[in-house]
Amino acid sequence: MSSEIAKIVRFHKTGGAHVLQLDELPLPEPATDEVRLRVKAIGLNRADVMFREDQYLVTPELPSKLGYEASGIVEAIGPNVDPAWLGKTVSTVPAFKINKYGVCGEVAIVPVHSLADYPTNLSPEEGTSIWMQYITAYGALIHNAHLAKGDFVLLTAASSSVGLAAIELVKAEGAISIATTRTSAKKDELLALGADHVIVTNEEDLIARVQEITGGNGVRVIFDPIAGKGIETLAAAAAPGAIIIVYGALATEPTPLPLFPVIGKALTIRGYTLMEITTHPDTLTQAKKYVFDHLAAGHFKPRIDKVFPLSQIVEAYRHMESNQQIGKIVVTV
């Protein structure tokens, strides 16, 4: 056993960003089917915040690590792991339980099945900013919604990293994106990043604007991380036979079922997380190839909002919770 110490981000009670601390722990050793990653950069996700506040799909076991996405170099392997992984530059795909593994720290133990190569033209900061956002968008829009050329796609809360990934994916597939944002602060940036249309929901009537943009037909695909009462507006903006994919719960109020539009327009409303993709090896392989190829071709380029050092992990998560960001918040080690 090594006597080396590593700094690992943990929380000993649930709550706001202030509960995070950098604990000095003995260098962990990988078990069977695991590797140890010497972390270069960490990509923050909304799921980390919800998990830390005990508002997520799984409950933290305290003291708990956190974090789904990191890039770095494989420096140790456990039993049953191909030695070819040693020394490789990789990033992690969210294909593990966040209450068992967590990547925030100088090193991270992760299952080998969650590793992925990323294109060599990407920096470590970009390499940690791809899998969660692009696989989330791919699974919803390609795998589930069967996005086709010319489809109108409504993307709510579009300035998030997943929203921006979805804008790029919609463009790559020849479909038309309609991005929503609450205030006009992010409108020009969303248009510059490739959104075909932007609706500022605090200033514009979403249903009227969608009707105008789609020639009165409504949108075929809606990709929504908000839920809550807004689902009624989305159902009103939907085309007959549309699919509404809900992948988050940013609204804290209950989410009603808009029964009459659902029946009258034969709408599908379905819940979704990227674990639908990442926990099935064949589907994950297809998703990784799709994302890798589009990154390598330059169709996808992750937008980094701001970079923080590991010592400022609390400030980094506070920045995420301020909702000022456009794109991915990254922590470097």
XYZ file of C-alpha atoms in Angstrom:
333
model
C 0.000 0.000 0.000
C 1.201 3.465 -0.842
C 1.631 6.083 1.885
C 0.790 8.814 -0.623
C -2.047 11.197 0.214
C -4.602 12.519 -2.263
C -7.058 15.393 -1.931
C -10.621 14.192 -2.560
C -13.756 16.364 -2.522
C -16.310 14.967 -0.063
C -19.328 16.137 1.915
C -20.096 14.887 5.427
C -23.632 16.324 5.502
C -26.045 17.252 2.737
C -26.716 20.889 1.841
C -25.395 23.855 -0.125
C -21.982 24.141 -1.777
C -20.425 25.118 1.581
C -20.653 21.464 2.773
C -17.978 20.415 0.251
C -14.501 19.946 1.657
C -11.121 18.807 0.345
C -10.294 15.763 2.482
C -6.733 14.389 2.523
C -7.045 10.617 2.199
C -4.671 7.709 1.593
C -4.206 7.073 -2.139
C -7.032 4.654 -3.031
C -6.293 1.380 -4.854
C -8.528 0.112 -7.677
C -10.453 -3.117 -7.044
C -11.514 -5.692 -9.657
C -12.676 -4.052 -12.911
C -11.631 -0.607 -11.649
C -8.894 1.883 -12.508
C -7.362 4.859 -10.762
C -7.381 8.056 -12.768
C -4.896 10.861 -12.118
C -7.400 13.654 -12.690
C -6.590 16.638 -14.934
C -10.018 18.296 -15.188
C -13.542 17.806 -13.790
C -16.794 18.750 -15.519
C -19.560 19.920 -13.178
C -23.164 18.799 -13.640
C -26.527 19.802 -12.203
C -26.912 16.193 -11.014
C -23.948 16.727 -8.634
C -25.793 19.621 -6.971
C -29.055 17.682 -6.621
C -27.161 14.685 -5.209
C -25.300 16.866 -2.679
C -28.629 18.354 -1.557
C -30.204 14.856 -1.357
C -32.702 15.818 -4.093
C -31.470 13.227 -6.615
C -32.464 9.756 -7.842
C -30.030 8.110 -5.386
C -29.215 8.984 -1.779
C -25.674 9.910 -0.663
C -23.927 7.598 1.800
C -22.013 9.981 4.071
C -19.234 10.961 3.937
C -19.767 11.000 0.171
C -17.690 11.795 -2.893
C -19.388 13.372 -5.912
C -18.899 14.036 -9.596
C -19.602 12.083 -12.791
C -17.150 13.566 -15.277
C -13.362 13.812 -15.224
C -10.513 13.634 -17.716
C -7.060 12.369 -16.854
C -4.516 9.594 -17.186
C -5.012 5.976 -16.065
C -2.234 5.440 -13.502
C -3.267 2.145 -11.858
C -5.510 -0.800 -12.758
C -7.273 -3.404 -10.658
C -7.544 -7.136 -11.328
C -9.317 -8.140 -14.555
C -8.475 -4.844 -16.332
C -6.610 -4.853 -19.662
C -3.086 -3.440 -19.022
C -3.420 -1.492 -22.314
C -5.419 1.105 -20.316
C -2.330 2.086 -18.274
C -1.011 5.515 -19.227
C -3.971 6.290 -21.504
C -5.567 9.728 -21.588
C -9.310 9.239 -21.124
C -12.461 10.804 -19.748
C -15.291 9.257 -17.767
C -18.767 8.513 -19.072
C -21.553 8.738 -16.429
C -22.039 4.958 -16.391
C -21.793 4.325 -12.631
C -23.680 5.030 -9.421
C -22.817 8.504 -8.144
C -23.272 7.257 -4.553
C -20.573 4.596 -5.084
C -18.044 6.492 -7.182
C -17.193 10.186 -7.483
C -14.529 11.878 -9.580
C -13.971 15.244 -7.835
C -10.416 15.154 -6.532
C -6.774 14.690 -7.481
C -7.459 11.026 -8.247
C -10.602 9.018 -8.907
C -11.439 5.327 -8.765
C -13.884 4.445 -11.557
C -15.104 1.239 -13.214
C -13.190 0.491 -16.416
C -16.441 0.296 -18.421
C -16.943 4.033 -17.809
C -13.720 5.074 -19.556
C -13.686 6.526 -23.064
C -11.048 7.918 -25.373
C -11.749 11.433 -26.576
C -10.416 13.041 -29.780
C -6.814 14.207 -29.438
C -7.705 17.688 -30.739
C -9.540 18.346 -27.434
C -7.895 19.777 -24.300
C -8.423 18.016 -20.921
C -10.950 20.771 -20.077
C -12.890 19.962 -23.254
C -12.409 16.218 -22.780
C -14.258 16.326 -19.455
C -17.074 18.385 -20.990
C -18.459 15.988 -23.584
C -20.020 12.724 -22.485
C -22.767 13.853 -20.093
C -24.031 16.605 -22.370
C -23.725 14.925 -25.764
C -24.887 11.447 -24.718
C -27.851 12.996 -22.867
C -28.838 14.847 -26.056
C -28.117 11.832 -28.301
C -30.188 9.411 -26.218
C -33.193 11.723 -26.135
C -33.154 13.134 -29.647
C -31.652 10.351 -31.777
C -32.302 7.130 -29.849
C -35.751 7.978 -28.438
C -37.239 10.755 -30.604
C -35.774 9.492 -33.932
C -34.982 13.057 -34.962
C -35.367 13.590 -38.700
C -34.267 16.281 -41.140
C -36.650 19.247 -41.054
C -38.125 18.430 -37.620
C -38.849 21.406 -35.362
C -37.285 20.832 -31.918
C -38.068 22.949 -28.837
C -35.191 23.075 -26.340
C -36.040 24.643 -22.976
C -33.365 26.036 -20.597
C -31.166 25.925 -23.681
C -28.107 27.692 -22.248
C -27.167 24.670 -20.107
C -24.380 22.395 -21.355
C -26.980 19.800 -22.442
C -29.052 22.502 -24.139
C -26.042 23.722 -26.126
C -25.143 20.131 -27.059
C -28.715 19.628 -28.260
C -28.504 22.777 -30.439
C -25.397 21.367 -32.157
C -26.940 17.915 -32.554
C -30.177 19.303 -34.051
C -28.109 21.298 -36.566
C -25.967 18.255 -37.445
C -29.145 16.268 -38.205
C -30.615 18.998 -40.420
C -33.481 19.754 -38.023
C -34.551 23.205 -36.749
C -33.915 24.259 -33.145
C -36.087 26.625 -31.141
C -34.244 27.476 -27.923
C -35.902 29.056 -24.905
C -34.313 31.250 -22.256
C -35.971 33.247 -19.495
C -34.366 36.641 -20.115
C -32.827 38.332 -23.144
C -29.357 38.200 -21.478
C -28.403 34.963 -23.255
C -30.375 35.399 -26.501
C -27.567 36.683 -28.751
C -25.139 34.069 -27.457
C -27.621 31.245 -28.139
C -28.094 32.482 -31.709
C -24.299 32.751 -32.121
C -23.943 29.177 -30.843
C -26.255 27.906 -33.571
C -29.856 28.080 -32.350
C -32.138 28.697 -35.338
C -34.686 30.580 -33.205
C -34.666 31.858 -29.609
C -37.782 32.575 -27.544
C -37.315 34.792 -24.464
C -40.073 33.372 -22.253
C -40.304 36.338 -19.844
C -40.969 38.701 -22.765
C -42.617 36.597 -25.477
C -45.625 34.280 -25.760
C -44.056 30.861 -26.300
C -47.135 29.270 -27.894
C -47.678 32.165 -30.324
C -43.978 32.259 -31.305
C -43.878 28.482 -31.885
C -46.979 28.714 -34.071
C -45.369 31.536 -36.047
C -42.037 29.697 -36.508
C -43.633 26.356 -37.454
C -46.302 27.761 -39.763
C -49.021 26.812 -37.285
C -47.999 23.147 -37.032
C -46.298 23.090 -33.629
C -43.064 21.265 -32.734
C -42.548 17.504 -33.139
C -39.893 17.105 -30.433
C -39.636 18.888 -27.065
C -36.588 18.364 -24.825
C -37.240 19.792 -21.361
C -35.277 19.787 -18.071
C -37.741 22.036 -16.209
C -41.135 20.234 -15.923
C -43.592 21.810 -13.444
C -46.581 23.832 -14.666
C -44.707 24.762 -17.841
C -45.520 21.319 -19.233
C -49.013 22.688 -20.029
C -47.484 25.373 -22.259
C -45.225 22.796 -23.927
C -48.180 20.514 -24.643
C -50.021 23.469 -26.226
C -46.975 24.163 -28.449
C -46.654 20.523 -29.505
C -47.607 19.227 -32.953
C -50.017 16.266 -33.235
C -48.117 13.082 -32.389
C -45.255 15.016 -30.767
C -42.959 13.622 -28.077
C -42.095 15.594 -24.935
C -38.952 14.233 -23.266
C -38.512 15.442 -19.672
C -34.969 14.995 -18.353
C -34.936 17.201 -15.267
C -36.950 18.822 -12.512
C -35.675 22.396 -12.304
C -39.196 23.551 -11.424
C -39.890 22.604 -7.842
C -43.691 22.610 -8.060
C -45.679 19.470 -9.042
C -45.972 18.644 -12.751
C -49.572 18.318 -13.981
C -50.603 16.033 -16.820
C -52.080 18.258 -19.577
C -54.751 15.666 -20.290
C -56.757 17.265 -23.113
C -53.784 18.116 -25.386
C -52.254 14.707 -24.588
C -55.439 12.927 -25.671
C -56.469 15.330 -28.422
C -53.033 15.432 -30.091
C -51.920 11.868 -29.177
C -48.837 13.230 -27.396
C -46.140 11.149 -25.744
C -44.626 12.483 -22.517
C -41.741 10.420 -21.229
C -39.104 10.711 -18.548
C -35.461 10.167 -19.454
C -31.952 10.040 -18.049
C -28.768 9.182 -19.904
C -28.449 6.010 -17.766
C -30.922 4.571 -20.290
C -28.009 4.741 -22.729
C -24.924 4.309 -20.526
C -26.081 1.159 -18.708
C -26.563 -0.792 -21.979
C -23.185 -1.643 -23.569
C -24.405 -1.815 -27.188
C -26.350 1.451 -26.996
C -23.448 3.146 -25.196
C -20.992 2.026 -27.906
C -23.243 3.556 -30.584
C -23.618 6.783 -28.562
C -19.869 7.121 -27.951
C -19.097 6.577 -31.650
C -21.726 9.142 -32.708
C -20.334 11.755 -30.306
C -16.665 10.966 -31.020
C -17.167 11.194 -34.794
C -19.012 14.538 -34.601
C -16.352 15.949 -32.223
C -13.526 14.766 -34.498
C -15.287 16.281 -37.522
C -15.699 19.617 -35.730
C -19.535 19.543 -35.776
C -19.546 19.486 -31.961
C -17.384 21.772 -29.843
C -18.064 21.912 -26.104
C -18.380 25.453 -24.809
C -16.467 26.032 -21.566
C -18.135 28.736 -19.492
C -15.530 29.178 -16.740
C -12.582 27.262 -15.264
C -11.824 27.072 -11.523
C -8.905 25.416 -9.664
C -9.707 22.455 -7.379
C -9.097 24.654 -4.321
C -12.160 26.704 -5.425
C -14.574 23.763 -5.777
C -17.135 25.511 -3.537
C -17.022 28.674 -5.686
C -17.313 26.566 -8.856
C -20.557 24.943 -7.682
C -21.867 28.298 -6.425
C -21.295 29.652 -9.940
C -23.383 26.778 -11.328
C -26.177 27.514 -8.844
C -26.168 31.208 -9.872
C -27.480 30.102 -13.318
C -25.333 32.784 -14.984
C -23.346 30.267 -17.036
C -23.616 29.429 -20.708
C -22.007 26.026 -21.216
C -19.812 23.860 -19.015
C -18.141 24.783 -15.729
C -14.802 23.005 -15.373
C -12.464 22.489 -12.398
C -8.790 21.839 -13.091
C -6.425 19.851 -10.918
